[in-house]
XYZ file of C-alpha atoms in Angstrom:
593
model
C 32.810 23.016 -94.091
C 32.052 20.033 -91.809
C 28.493 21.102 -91.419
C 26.961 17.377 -90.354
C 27.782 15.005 -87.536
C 28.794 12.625 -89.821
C 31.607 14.561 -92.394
C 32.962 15.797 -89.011
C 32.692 12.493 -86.515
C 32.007 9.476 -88.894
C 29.182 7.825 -89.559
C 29.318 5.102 -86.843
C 29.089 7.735 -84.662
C 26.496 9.840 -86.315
C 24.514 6.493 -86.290
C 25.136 6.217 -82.823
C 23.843 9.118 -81.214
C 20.423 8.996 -79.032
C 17.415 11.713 -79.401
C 17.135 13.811 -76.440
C 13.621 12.635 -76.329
C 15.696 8.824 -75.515
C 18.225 10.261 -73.137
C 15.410 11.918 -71.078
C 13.226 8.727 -71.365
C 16.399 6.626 -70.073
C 17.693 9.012 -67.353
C 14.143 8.500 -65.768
C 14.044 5.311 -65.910
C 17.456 5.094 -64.339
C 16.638 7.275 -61.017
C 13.834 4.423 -60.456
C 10.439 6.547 -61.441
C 8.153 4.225 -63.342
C 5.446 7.214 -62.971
C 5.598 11.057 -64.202
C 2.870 13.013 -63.004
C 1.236 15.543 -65.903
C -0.662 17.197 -67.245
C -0.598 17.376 -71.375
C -0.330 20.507 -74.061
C 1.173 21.595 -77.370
C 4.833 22.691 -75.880
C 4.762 19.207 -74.170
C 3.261 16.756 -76.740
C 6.866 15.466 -78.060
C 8.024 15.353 -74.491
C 5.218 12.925 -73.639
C 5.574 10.838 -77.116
C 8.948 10.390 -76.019
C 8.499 9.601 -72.624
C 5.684 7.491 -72.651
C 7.370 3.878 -74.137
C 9.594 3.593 -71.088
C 7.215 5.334 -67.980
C 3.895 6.028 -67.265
C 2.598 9.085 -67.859
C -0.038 9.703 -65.286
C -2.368 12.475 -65.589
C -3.357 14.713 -63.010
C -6.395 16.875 -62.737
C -4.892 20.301 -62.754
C -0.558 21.098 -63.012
C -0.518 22.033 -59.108
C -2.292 18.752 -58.445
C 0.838 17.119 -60.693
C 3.174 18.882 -58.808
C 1.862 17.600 -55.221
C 1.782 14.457 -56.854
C 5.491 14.127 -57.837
C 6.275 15.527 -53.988
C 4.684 12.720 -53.051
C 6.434 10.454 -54.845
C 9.656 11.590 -53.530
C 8.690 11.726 -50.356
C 8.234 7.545 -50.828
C 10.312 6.943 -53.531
C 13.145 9.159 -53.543
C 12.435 11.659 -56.292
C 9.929 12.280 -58.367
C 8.790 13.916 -61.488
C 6.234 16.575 -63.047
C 5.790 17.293 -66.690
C 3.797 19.927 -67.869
C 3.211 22.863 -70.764
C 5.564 26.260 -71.266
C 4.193 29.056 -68.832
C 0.484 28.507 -68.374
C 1.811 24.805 -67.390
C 4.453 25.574 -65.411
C 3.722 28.382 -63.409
C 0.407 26.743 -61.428
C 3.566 24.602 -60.258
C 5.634 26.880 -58.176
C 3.275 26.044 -54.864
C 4.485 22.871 -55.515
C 7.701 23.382 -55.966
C 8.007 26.150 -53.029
C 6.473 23.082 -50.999
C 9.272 20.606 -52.425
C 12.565 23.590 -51.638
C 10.497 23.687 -48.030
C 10.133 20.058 -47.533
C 13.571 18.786 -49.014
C 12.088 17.029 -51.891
C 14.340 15.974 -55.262
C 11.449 16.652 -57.609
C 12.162 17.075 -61.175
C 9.745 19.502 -62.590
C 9.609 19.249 -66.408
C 8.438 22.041 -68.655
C 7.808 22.355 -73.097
C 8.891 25.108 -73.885
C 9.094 27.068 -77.783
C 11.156 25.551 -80.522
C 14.576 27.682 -80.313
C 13.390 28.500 -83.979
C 10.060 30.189 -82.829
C 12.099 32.300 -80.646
C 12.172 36.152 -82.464
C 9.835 38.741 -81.952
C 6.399 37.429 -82.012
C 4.988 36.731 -78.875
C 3.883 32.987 -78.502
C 1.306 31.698 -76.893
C 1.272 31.058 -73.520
C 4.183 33.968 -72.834
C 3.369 36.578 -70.318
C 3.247 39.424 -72.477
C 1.479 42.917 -71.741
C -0.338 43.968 -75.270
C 1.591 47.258 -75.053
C 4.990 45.792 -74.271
C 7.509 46.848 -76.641
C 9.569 43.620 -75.992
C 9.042 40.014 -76.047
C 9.398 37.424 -72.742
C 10.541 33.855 -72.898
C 12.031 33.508 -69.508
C 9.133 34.444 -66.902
C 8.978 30.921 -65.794
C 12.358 30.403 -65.282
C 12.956 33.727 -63.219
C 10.080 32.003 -61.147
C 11.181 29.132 -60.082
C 14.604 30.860 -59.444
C 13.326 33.658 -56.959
C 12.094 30.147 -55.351
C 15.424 29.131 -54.853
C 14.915 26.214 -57.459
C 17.988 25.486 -59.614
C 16.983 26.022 -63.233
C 18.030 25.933 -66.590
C 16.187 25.606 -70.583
C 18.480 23.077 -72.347
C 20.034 24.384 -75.500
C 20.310 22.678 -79.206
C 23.346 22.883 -81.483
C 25.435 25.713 -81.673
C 28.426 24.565 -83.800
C 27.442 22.734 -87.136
C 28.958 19.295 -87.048
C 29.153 19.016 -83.422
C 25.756 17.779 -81.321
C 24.788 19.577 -78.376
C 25.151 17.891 -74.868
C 21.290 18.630 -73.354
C 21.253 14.966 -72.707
C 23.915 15.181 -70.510
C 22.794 18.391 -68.788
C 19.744 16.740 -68.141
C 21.056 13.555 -66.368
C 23.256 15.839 -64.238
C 20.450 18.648 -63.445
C 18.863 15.585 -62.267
C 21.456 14.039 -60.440
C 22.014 17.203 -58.277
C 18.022 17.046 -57.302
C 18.448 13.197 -56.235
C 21.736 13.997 -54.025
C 21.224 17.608 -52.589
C 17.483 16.849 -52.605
C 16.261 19.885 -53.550
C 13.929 20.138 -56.546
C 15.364 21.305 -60.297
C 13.502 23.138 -63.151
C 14.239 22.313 -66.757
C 12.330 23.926 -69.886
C 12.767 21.727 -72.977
C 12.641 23.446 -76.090
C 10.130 21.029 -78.321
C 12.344 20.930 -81.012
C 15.105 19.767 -79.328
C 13.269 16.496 -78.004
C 13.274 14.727 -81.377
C 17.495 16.266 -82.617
C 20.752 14.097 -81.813
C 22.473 14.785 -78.658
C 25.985 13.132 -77.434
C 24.976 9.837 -76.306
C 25.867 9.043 -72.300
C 26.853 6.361 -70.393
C 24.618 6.025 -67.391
C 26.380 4.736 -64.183
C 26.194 1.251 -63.121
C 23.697 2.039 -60.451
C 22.023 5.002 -58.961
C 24.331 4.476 -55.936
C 27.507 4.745 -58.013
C 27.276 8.675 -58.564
C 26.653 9.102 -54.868
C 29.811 7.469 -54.052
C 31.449 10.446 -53.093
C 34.797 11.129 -50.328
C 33.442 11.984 -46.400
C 35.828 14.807 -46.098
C 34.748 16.164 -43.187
C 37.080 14.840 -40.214
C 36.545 14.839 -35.960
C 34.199 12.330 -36.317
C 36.233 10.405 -33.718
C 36.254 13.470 -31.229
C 32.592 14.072 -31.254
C 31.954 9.962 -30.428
C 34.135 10.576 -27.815
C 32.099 13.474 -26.209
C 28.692 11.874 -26.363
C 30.428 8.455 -24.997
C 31.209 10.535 -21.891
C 27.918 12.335 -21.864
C 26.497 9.134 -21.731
C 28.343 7.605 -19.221
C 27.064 10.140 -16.778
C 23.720 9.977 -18.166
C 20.979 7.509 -16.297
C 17.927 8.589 -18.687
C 18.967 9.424 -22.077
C 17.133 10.058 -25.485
C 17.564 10.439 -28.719
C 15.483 13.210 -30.588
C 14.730 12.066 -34.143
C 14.256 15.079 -36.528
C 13.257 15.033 -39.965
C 16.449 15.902 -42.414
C 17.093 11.524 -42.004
C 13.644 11.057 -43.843
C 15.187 10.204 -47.432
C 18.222 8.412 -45.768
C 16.876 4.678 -44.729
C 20.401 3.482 -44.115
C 20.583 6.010 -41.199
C 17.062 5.592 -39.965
C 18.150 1.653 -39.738
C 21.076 2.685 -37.639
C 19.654 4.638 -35.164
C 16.563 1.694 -34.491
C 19.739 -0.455 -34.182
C 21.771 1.993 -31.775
C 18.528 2.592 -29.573
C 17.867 -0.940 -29.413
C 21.291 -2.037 -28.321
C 21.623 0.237 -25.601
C 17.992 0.560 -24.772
C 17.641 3.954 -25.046
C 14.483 5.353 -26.174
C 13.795 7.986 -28.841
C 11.367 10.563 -30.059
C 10.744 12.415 -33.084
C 9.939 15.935 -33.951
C 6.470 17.026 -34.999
C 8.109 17.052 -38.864
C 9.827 13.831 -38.655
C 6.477 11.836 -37.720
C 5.577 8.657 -39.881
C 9.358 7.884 -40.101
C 9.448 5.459 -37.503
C 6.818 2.412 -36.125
C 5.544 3.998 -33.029
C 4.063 0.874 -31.314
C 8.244 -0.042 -31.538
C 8.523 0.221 -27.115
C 11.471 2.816 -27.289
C 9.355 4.890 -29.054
C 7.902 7.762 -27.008
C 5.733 9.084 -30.012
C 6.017 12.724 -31.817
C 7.178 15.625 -29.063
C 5.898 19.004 -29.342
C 6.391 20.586 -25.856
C 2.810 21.502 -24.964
C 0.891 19.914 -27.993
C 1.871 16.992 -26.974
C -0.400 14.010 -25.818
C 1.614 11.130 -26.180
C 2.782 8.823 -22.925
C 6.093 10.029 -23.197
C 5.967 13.316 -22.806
C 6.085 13.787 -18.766
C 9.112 11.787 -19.412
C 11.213 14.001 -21.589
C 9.776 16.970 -19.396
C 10.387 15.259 -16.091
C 13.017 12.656 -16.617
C 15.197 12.778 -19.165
C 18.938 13.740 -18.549
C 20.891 13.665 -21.429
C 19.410 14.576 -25.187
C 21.064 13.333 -28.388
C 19.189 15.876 -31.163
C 20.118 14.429 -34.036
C 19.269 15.684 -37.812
C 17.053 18.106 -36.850
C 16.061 21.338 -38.621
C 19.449 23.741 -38.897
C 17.136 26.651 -38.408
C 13.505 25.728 -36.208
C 10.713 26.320 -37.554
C 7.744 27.168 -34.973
C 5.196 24.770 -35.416
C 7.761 22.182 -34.999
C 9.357 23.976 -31.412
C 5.625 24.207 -29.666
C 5.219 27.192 -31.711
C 7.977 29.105 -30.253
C 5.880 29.195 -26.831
C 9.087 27.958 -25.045
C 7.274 24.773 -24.016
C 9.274 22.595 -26.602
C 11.848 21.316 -23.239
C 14.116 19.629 -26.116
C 14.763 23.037 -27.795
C 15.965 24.705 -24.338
C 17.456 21.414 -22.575
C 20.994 22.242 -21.668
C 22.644 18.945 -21.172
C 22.398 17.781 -24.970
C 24.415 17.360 -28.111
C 23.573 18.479 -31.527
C 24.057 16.147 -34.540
C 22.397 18.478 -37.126
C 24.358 17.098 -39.809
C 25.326 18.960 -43.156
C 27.530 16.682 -45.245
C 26.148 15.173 -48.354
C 23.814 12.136 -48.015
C 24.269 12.794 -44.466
C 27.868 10.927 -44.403
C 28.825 12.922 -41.463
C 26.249 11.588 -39.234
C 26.624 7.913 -40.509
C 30.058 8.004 -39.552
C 29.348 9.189 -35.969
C 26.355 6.771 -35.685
C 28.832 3.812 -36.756
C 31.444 4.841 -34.343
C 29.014 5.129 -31.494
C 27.717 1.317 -32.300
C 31.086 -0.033 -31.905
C 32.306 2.491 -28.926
C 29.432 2.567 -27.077
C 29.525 0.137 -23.671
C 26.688 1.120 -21.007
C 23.362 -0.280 -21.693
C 20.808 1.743 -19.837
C 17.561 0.495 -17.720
C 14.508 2.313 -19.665
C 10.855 1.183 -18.890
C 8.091 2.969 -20.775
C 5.938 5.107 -19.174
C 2.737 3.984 -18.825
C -0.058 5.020 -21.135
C -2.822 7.280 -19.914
C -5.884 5.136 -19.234
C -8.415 6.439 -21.951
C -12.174 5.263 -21.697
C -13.786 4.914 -25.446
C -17.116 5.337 -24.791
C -18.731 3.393 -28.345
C -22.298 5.271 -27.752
C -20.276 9.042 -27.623
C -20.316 10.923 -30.622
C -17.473 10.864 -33.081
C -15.346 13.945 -33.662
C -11.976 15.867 -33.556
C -12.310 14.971 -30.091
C -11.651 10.993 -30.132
C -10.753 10.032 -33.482
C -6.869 10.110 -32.974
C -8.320 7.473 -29.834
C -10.889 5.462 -31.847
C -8.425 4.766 -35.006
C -5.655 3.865 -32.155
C -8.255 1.320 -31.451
C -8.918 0.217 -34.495
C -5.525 -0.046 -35.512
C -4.622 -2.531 -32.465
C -7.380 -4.688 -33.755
C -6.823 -5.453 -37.125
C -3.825 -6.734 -39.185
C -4.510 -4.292 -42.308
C -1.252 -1.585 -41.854
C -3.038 1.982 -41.846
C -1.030 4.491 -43.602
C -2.341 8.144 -42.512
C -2.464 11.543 -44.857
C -3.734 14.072 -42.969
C -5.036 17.318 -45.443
C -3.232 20.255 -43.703
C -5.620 22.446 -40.993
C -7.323 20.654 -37.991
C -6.956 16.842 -39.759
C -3.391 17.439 -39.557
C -3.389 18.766 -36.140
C -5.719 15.935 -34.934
C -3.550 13.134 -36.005
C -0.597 13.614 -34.046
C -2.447 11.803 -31.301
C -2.513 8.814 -33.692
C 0.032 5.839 -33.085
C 1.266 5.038 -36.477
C 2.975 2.019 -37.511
C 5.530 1.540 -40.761
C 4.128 0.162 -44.161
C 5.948 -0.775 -46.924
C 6.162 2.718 -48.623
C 8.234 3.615 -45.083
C 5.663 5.948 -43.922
C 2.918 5.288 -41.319
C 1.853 9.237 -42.002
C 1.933 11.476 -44.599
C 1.636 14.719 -45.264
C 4.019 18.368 -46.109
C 4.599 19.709 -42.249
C 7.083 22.325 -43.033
C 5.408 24.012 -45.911
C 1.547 23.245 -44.731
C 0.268 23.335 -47.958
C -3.286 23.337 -48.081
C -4.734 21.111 -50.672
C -2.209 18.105 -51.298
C -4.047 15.016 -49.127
C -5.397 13.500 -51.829
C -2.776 14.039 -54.664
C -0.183 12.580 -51.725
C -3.055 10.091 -51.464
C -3.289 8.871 -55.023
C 0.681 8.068 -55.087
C 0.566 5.971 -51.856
C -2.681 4.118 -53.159
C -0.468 3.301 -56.485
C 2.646 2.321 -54.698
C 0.506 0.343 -51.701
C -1.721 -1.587 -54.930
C 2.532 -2.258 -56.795
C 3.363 -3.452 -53.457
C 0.362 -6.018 -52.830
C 0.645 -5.624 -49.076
C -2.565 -5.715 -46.482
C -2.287 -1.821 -46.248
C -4.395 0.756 -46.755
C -4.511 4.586 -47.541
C -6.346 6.653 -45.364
C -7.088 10.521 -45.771
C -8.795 12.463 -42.999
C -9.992 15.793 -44.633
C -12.149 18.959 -43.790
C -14.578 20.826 -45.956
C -11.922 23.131 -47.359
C -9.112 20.773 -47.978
C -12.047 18.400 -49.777
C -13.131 20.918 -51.975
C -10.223 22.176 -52.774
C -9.160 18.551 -54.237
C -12.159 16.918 -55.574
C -10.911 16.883 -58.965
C -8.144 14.535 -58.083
C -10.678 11.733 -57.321
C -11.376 10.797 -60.711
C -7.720 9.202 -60.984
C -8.759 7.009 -58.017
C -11.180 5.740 -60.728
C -8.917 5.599 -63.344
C -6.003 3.714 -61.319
C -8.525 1.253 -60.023
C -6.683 2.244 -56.604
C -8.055 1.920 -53.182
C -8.664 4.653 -50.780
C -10.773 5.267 -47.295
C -11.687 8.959 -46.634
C -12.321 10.453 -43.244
C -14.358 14.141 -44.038
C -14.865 15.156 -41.037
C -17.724 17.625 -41.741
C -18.314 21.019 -39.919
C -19.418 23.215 -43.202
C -16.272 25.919 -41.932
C -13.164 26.370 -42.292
C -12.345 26.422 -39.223
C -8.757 25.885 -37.951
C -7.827 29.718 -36.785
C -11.320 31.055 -37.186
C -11.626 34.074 -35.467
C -15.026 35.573 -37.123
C -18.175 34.511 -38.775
C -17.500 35.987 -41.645
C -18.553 34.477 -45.278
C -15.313 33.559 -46.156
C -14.702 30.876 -43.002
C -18.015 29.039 -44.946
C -15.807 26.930 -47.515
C -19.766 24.193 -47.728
C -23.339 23.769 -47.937
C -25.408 22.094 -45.752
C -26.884 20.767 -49.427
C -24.069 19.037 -50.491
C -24.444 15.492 -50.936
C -21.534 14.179 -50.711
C -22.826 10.205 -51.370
C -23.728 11.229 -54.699
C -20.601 12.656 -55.552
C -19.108 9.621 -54.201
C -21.738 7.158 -56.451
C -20.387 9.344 -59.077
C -16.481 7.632 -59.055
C -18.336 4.228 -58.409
C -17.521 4.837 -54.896
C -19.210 3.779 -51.686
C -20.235 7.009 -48.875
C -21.641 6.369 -45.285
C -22.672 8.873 -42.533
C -21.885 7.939 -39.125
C -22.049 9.567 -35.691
C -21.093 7.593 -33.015
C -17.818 6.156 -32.098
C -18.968 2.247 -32.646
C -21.342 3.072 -35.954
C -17.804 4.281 -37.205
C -15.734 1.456 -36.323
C -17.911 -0.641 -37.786
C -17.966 1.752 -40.973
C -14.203 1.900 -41.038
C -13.609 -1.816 -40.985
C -15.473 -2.285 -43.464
C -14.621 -0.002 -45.903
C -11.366 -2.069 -45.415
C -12.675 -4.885 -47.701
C -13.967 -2.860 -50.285
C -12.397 -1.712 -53.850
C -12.197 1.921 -54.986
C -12.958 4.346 -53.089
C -15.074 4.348 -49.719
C -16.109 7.963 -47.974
C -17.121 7.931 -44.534
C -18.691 11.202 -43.510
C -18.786 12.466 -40.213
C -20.948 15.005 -38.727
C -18.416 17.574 -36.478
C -19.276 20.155 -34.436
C -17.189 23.292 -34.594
C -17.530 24.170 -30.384
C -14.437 23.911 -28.264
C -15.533 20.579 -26.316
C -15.665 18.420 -29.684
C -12.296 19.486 -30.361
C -9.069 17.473 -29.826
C -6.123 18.633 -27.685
C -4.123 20.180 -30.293
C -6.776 22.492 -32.101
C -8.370 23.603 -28.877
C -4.214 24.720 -27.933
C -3.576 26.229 -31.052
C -6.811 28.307 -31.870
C -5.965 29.472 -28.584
C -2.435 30.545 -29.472
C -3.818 31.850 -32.909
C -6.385 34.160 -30.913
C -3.796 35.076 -28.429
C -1.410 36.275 -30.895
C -4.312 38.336 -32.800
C -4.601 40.661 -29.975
C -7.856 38.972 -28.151
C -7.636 39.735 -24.819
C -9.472 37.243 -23.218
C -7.333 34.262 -24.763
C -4.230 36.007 -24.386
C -5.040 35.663 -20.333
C -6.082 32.211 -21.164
C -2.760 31.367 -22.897
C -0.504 32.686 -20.169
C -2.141 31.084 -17.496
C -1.360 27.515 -19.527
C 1.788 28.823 -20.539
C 3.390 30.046 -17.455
């Protein structure tokens, strides 16, 4: 009976073959990802052994924290990676990984799981398992991430004696199919199957290579056509950036180049903010119908005649159409064509972007609206109010590139008044707009430090946070420490959680007016300063710019109506409307109509 690789293959290549452990360790590395984000136990111990030599193996403070963590990383980086325990490791990951199906993220999330031989049964540790079940269950985690939508799969040992299983291989391709369909992939690794033989692979020349792949879709040629002739009739065109381009710099290059050949201006969607440098003078800033307060938003409304909506959302989501309060004039324009895209690596919409470079004549007369004169008054106090306006200012002043993460609630809403610029991570701002998850500013935060210290740039990381979203993360600050990483934090503090507060109930009281935040921040070696006015902050901010670590600047906020900015006051307004008050439901029609 051949019962070994080597009576049934030969020694060479029984000598030959790779642990799984190696395969995984090289398959990582190949993809690009010199950091896995973790967090460590028993299942997982020969997973990290085997990892470690080849990438870092960062630890995070909790497994949902890990999770954010490898979003981040392929928001930036292209994909991104999570390792943690069987079950009790796993599961605190499916926020995470419900953010990364949401977002369009290729995160690998990486789980121990039993040896195949402690599979009978016993129920093992860490297995969801009712004391008065009469059955035992390996697979909860898996049906998890499945109802999620998440590809999965537990990779499987030997099966035939003599012949060595192929897990390395099914790894590399689960993989593969999160990098090109980027959507994230779950994979439970048995623990004895890290350190066994599997068929040895032959990784492709470079991570472009398996991406190589035939454009079969055709009328490429017919489409140019149309929008030529759209455009020939067209005196004030634009081109409406969405967000499904955001892994895809080759396109994003091709549409700065289109716009600026044919001076035609552009604008993003709410989602596809940060893409793009908006002090670049085509750029007419993030639209939003209604919540908007950039300069060009009177002329989309007022001006524009022909709309080229190009890889946005196949189905809208509200918060990114003016919350479906038929303001958004971009979602309801007639005269436009739709370039949603659907081909892989978004071939289809390279082609017609190509074709429109070379067949493309008229060059078209655009001057930018003017900006809004905008008095900062230094002695006012700082809040909600001005702070998209006072970092605008702050930004135009100094050469240090700003890159934004806004913690989801009214941080997030406040910076879309800000005027981001590009950084050499690609983003100017940061943060999970389709999904909204609460809690993942300063595990985004952390990657972008790491990448902006590998990088060696004048940039700097900047998180503007609330009570809830800081206490929610606090835990994460310690790595700051640890990475010897530099960070600035905006906590904007009110003691509520406010953003859709429609009571004074307990639970809208996420602080204590006894918290001291300094100390906490002495605590990481860190530096904290209260300010409240406009030019005691400016003077804060710039110089938290020239210190190490982390700096805190805390910032008194008032949770009335007049400290807020434009885009809270509009949608706690909508959020009471559509709650049944009466009184803002009037309010809301009378802006609305």
């Amino acid at each position: 009976m051949l019962d070994s690789y080597e009576m049934n293959l030969g020694t060479a290549y029984n000598q030959s073959l790779p642990s799984l452990g190696d395969v995984i360790g090289d398959v990582i590395q190949f993809f690009g990802c010199e950091r896995v984000y973790g967090v460590g136990g028993d299942f997982a111990a020969n997973l990290i052994a085997a990892i470690a030599p080849r990438v870092a193996v960062c630890p995070s403070s909790n497994e949902m924290h890990a999770g954010f963590s490898a979003c981040a990383k392929a928001e930036i980086d292209g994909i991104g990676f999570c390792l943690t325990t069987y079950m009790v490791g796993s599961l605190p990951c499916t926020s995470a990984a419900a953010l990364a199906v949401t977002e369009g993220l290729p995160v690998v999330f990486i789980s121990g799981a039993p040896a195949e031989t402690e599979v009978a049964q016993m129920a093992i540790h860490h297995t969801l398992h009712p004391s008065t079940a009469w059955k035992t269950q390996y697979d909860n985690a898996l049906d998890a991430f499945a109802a999620l939508g998440v590809k999965v799969e537990r990779l499987q040992g030997q099966r035939t004696p003599g012949y060595p299983n192929v897990s390395g291989e099914r790894f590399y391709q689960l993989v593969l199919q999160a990098y090109k369909t980027k959507q994230p992939v779950f994979i439970e690794i048995p623990r004895d199957q890290v350190i066994q033989k599997t068929q040895a692979i032959k990784l492709p020349i470079s991570i472009d290579a398996p991406c190589i792949c035939q454009h079969v879709l055709s009328g490429a040629e017919l489409v140019v056509d149309a929008i030529v002739t759209k455009l020939a009739s067209a005196q004030y065109p634009l081109l409406y950036i969405g967000d499904r381009l955001k892994h895809n710099r080759q396109l994003q290059q091709l549409l700065l180049n289109f716009a600026r050949k044919f001076n035609i201006p552009f604008a993003t969607s709410w989602f596809a903010k940060g893409l793009f440098d908006e002090s670049e003078p085509l750029c007419l800033g993030a639209y939003n119908g209604i919540f908007s307060q950039t300069s060009g938003r009177l002329y989309i409304e007022e001006k524009v005649d022909y709309i080229i909506d190009i890889a946005s959302s196949i189905v809208p989501q509200d918060s990114n159409i003016a919350f479906a309060t038929g303001t958004h004039k971009v979602e309801t324009f007639a005269n436009k064509t739709l370039l949603k895209g659907g081909a892989l690596l978004e071939k289809d919409l390279l082609e017609i972007l190509q074709l429109l470079m070379q067949r493309q004549q008229k060059v078209f007369n655009f001057s930018a609206p003017s900006a809004a004169k905008s008095t900062l008054n230094l002695q006012d106090p700082l809040d909600f109010n001005n702070l998209a306006q006072t970092l605008n200012h702050i930004q135009r002043r100094i050469s240090t590139q700003l890159v934004y993460l806004p913690e989801v609630g009214n941080s997030y809403f406040a910076s879309y008044s800000l005027q981001v610029r590009q950084s050499s991570v690609g983003r100017g701002w940061l943060t999970n707009p389709w999904y909204g998850a609460m809690g993942t500013a300063l595990p985004y935060a952390r990657v972008v430090a790491q990448r902006l210290q590998d990088n060696g740039e004048d940039e700097r990381a900047v998180v503007i946070i609330g009570d809830g979203g800081f206490h929610f993360q606090l835990n994460e600050l310690i790595h700051f420490l640890k990475d010897n990483t530099d960070v600035t934090i905006i906590y904007m503090r009110n003691n509520v959680f406010h953003l859709g507060k429609s009571g004074d109930q307990a639970i809208y009281h996420c602080n204590d007016q006894r918290f001291d935040v300094a100390a906490l921040m002495r605590s990481y070696q860190g530096y904290a300063h209260t300010v409240a006015s406009v030019a005691e902050f400016i003077s804060a901010f710039k110089a938290t710019l020239s210190r190490s670590g982390i700096s805190l600047l805390e910032v008194p906020a008032q949770p009335t109506d007049e400290r807020q900015c434009h885009e809270i006051r509009l949608l706690n307004l909508y959020i009471k409307a559509k709650n049944g008050h009466p009184q803002a439901q009037q309010e809301w029609q009378a802006l609305t109509n």
